[in-house]
Coordinates of C-alpha atoms in Angstrom, one line a residue:
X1 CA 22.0 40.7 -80.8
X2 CA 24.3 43.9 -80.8
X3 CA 24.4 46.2 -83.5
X4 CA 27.2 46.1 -85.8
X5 CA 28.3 49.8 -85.2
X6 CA 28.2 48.7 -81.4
X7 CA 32.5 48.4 -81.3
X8 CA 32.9 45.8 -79.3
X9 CA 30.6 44.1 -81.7
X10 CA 32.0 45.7 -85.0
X11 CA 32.2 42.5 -87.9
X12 CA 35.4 43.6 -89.6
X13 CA 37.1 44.4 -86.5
X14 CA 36.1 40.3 -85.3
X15 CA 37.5 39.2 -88.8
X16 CA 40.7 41.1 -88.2
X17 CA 40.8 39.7 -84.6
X18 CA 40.1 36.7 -86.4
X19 CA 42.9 36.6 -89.1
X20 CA 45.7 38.1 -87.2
X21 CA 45.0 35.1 -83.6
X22 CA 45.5 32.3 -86.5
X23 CA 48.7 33.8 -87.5
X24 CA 47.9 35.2 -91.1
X25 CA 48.5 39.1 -92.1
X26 CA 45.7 41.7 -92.0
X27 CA 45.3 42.0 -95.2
X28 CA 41.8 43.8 -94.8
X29 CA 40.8 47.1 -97.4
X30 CA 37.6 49.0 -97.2
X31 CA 36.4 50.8 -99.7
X32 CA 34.1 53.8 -100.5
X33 CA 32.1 52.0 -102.6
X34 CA 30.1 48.7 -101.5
X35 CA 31.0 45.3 -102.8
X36 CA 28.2 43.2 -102.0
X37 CA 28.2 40.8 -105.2
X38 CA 31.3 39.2 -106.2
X39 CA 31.1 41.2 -109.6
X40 CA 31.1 44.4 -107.6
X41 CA 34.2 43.1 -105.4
X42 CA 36.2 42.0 -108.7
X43 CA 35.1 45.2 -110.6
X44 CA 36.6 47.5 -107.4
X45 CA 39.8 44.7 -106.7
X46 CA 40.7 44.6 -111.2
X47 CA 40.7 40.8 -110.4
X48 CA 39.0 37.5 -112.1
X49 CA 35.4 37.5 -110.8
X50 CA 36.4 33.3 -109.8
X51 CA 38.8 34.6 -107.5
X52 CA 36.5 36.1 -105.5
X53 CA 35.8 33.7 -102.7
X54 CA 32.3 34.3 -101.6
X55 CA 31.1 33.1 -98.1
X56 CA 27.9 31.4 -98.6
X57 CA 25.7 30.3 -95.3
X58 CA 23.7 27.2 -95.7
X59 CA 21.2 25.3 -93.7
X60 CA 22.0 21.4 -92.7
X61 CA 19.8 19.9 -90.1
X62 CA 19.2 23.5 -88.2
X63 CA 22.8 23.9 -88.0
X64 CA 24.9 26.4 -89.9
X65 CA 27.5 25.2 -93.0
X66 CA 29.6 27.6 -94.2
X67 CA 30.9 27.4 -98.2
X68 CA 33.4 29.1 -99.1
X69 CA 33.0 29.1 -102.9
X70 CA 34.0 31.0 -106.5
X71 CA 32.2 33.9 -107.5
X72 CA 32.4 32.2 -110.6
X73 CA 30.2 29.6 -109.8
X74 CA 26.5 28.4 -108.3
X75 CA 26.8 26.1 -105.4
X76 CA 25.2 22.3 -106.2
X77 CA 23.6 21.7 -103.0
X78 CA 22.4 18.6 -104.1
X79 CA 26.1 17.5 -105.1
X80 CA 27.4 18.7 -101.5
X81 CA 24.8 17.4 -99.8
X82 CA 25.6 13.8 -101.5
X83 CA 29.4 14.4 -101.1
X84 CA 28.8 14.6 -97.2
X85 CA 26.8 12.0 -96.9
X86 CA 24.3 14.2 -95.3
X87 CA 20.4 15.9 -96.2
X88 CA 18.6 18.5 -97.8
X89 CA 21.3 21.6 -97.8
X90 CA 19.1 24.7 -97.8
X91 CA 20.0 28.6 -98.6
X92 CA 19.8 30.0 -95.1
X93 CA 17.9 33.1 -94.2
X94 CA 19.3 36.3 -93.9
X95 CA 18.1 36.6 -90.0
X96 CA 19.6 32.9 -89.6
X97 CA 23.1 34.2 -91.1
X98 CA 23.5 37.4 -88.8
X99 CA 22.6 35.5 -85.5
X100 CA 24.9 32.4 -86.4
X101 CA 28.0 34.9 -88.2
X102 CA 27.3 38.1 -86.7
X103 CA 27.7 39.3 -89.9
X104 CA 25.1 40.0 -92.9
X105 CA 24.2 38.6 -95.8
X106 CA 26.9 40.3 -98.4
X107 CA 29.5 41.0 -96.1
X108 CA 30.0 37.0 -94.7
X109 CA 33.3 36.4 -94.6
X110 CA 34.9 33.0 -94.2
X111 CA 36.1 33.9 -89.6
X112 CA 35.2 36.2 -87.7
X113 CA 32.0 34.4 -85.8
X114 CA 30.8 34.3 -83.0
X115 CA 31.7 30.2 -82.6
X116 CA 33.1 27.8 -85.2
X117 CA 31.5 27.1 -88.2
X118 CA 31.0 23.7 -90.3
X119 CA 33.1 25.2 -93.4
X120 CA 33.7 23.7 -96.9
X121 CA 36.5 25.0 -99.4
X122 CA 35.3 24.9 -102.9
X123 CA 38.3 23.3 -104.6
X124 CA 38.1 25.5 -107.9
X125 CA 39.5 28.1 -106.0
X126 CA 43.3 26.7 -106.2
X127 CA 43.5 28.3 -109.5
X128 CA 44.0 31.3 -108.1
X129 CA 47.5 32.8 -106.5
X130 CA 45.2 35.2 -104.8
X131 CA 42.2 34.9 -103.2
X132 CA 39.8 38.0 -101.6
X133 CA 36.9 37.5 -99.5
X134 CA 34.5 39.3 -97.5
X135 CA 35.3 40.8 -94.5
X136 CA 32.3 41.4 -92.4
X137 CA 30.6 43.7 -94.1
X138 CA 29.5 45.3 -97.1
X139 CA 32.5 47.3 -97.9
X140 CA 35.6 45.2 -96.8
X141 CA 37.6 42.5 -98.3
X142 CA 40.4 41.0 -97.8
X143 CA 43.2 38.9 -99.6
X144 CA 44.6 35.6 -98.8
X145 CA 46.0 32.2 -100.4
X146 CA 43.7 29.0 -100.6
X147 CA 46.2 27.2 -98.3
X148 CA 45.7 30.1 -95.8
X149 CA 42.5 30.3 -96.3
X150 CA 42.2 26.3 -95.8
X151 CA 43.8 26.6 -92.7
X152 CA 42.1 29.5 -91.0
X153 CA 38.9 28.5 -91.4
X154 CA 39.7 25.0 -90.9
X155 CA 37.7 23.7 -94.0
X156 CA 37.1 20.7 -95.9
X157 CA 37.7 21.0 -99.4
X158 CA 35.2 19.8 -101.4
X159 CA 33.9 19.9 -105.4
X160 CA 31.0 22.0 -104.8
X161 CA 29.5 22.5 -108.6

């Protein structure tokens, strides 16, 4: 694994990569300050904490799932799990998120990996004109609408509390 200051290997620069191939804007801001909790993010951005759209990475059978969810709001495993038809849904490791996003734990955002990820939409987050997410690291966001959002990180939306 490469460091993240390695720049060929540099997380925000991948997300911007990311956002601008699938045709939306580069709408990525870092800031001075870190925003690793959605709190912190809404606290910097003057926005609703639930429009905060944090990148959450799960564990589903070994594999990666990706939930993009409110920072308003506790994921129900149990609920997804029985949504998908699918097992036990697990909290993934912080060693288990870098090496599948390339990214750490607190600076996920929703592209930007190194492959496609299983990703789920939380639907809550349609209330909200604006979204901003995580950008690869601890100090970036970016903005973007759920529909954008929906399409870029080719998710399935899903009731996830």
């Amino acid at each position: 694994m490469h460091k993240a200051t390695d720049p060929v290997h540099d997380p925000v620069l991948n997300v911007r990569s990311a956002l601008t191939a699938a045709g939306a804007e580069d709408t990525v801001r870092t800031f001075e300050d870190k925003v690793p909790t959605a709190a912190a993010a809404a606290a910097v951005l003057g926005c609703d904490v639930a429009a905060i759209t944090n990148s959450l990475i799960f564990e589903l059978d070994g594999e990666p799932l990706l939930i993009l969810a409110s920072g308003a709001a506790r994921v129900d495993t149990g609920l997804v799990a029985e949504k998908l038809g699918t097992g036990k849904i697990r909290r993934a490791k912080p060693g288990f998120v870098l090496h599948h996003t390339g990214q750490e734990v607190g600076g996920v955002a929703p592209v930007g990996h190194p492959r496609k990820l299983r990703t789920i939409l939380d639907t809550s987050l349609q209330e909200h004109p604006l979204l901003w997410a995580g950008a690869g690291d601890h100090n970036s966001m970016f903005s973007i609408s759920y529909e954008e959002l929906k399409t870029i990180a080719n998710a399935e939306e899903l009731q996830v509390r």
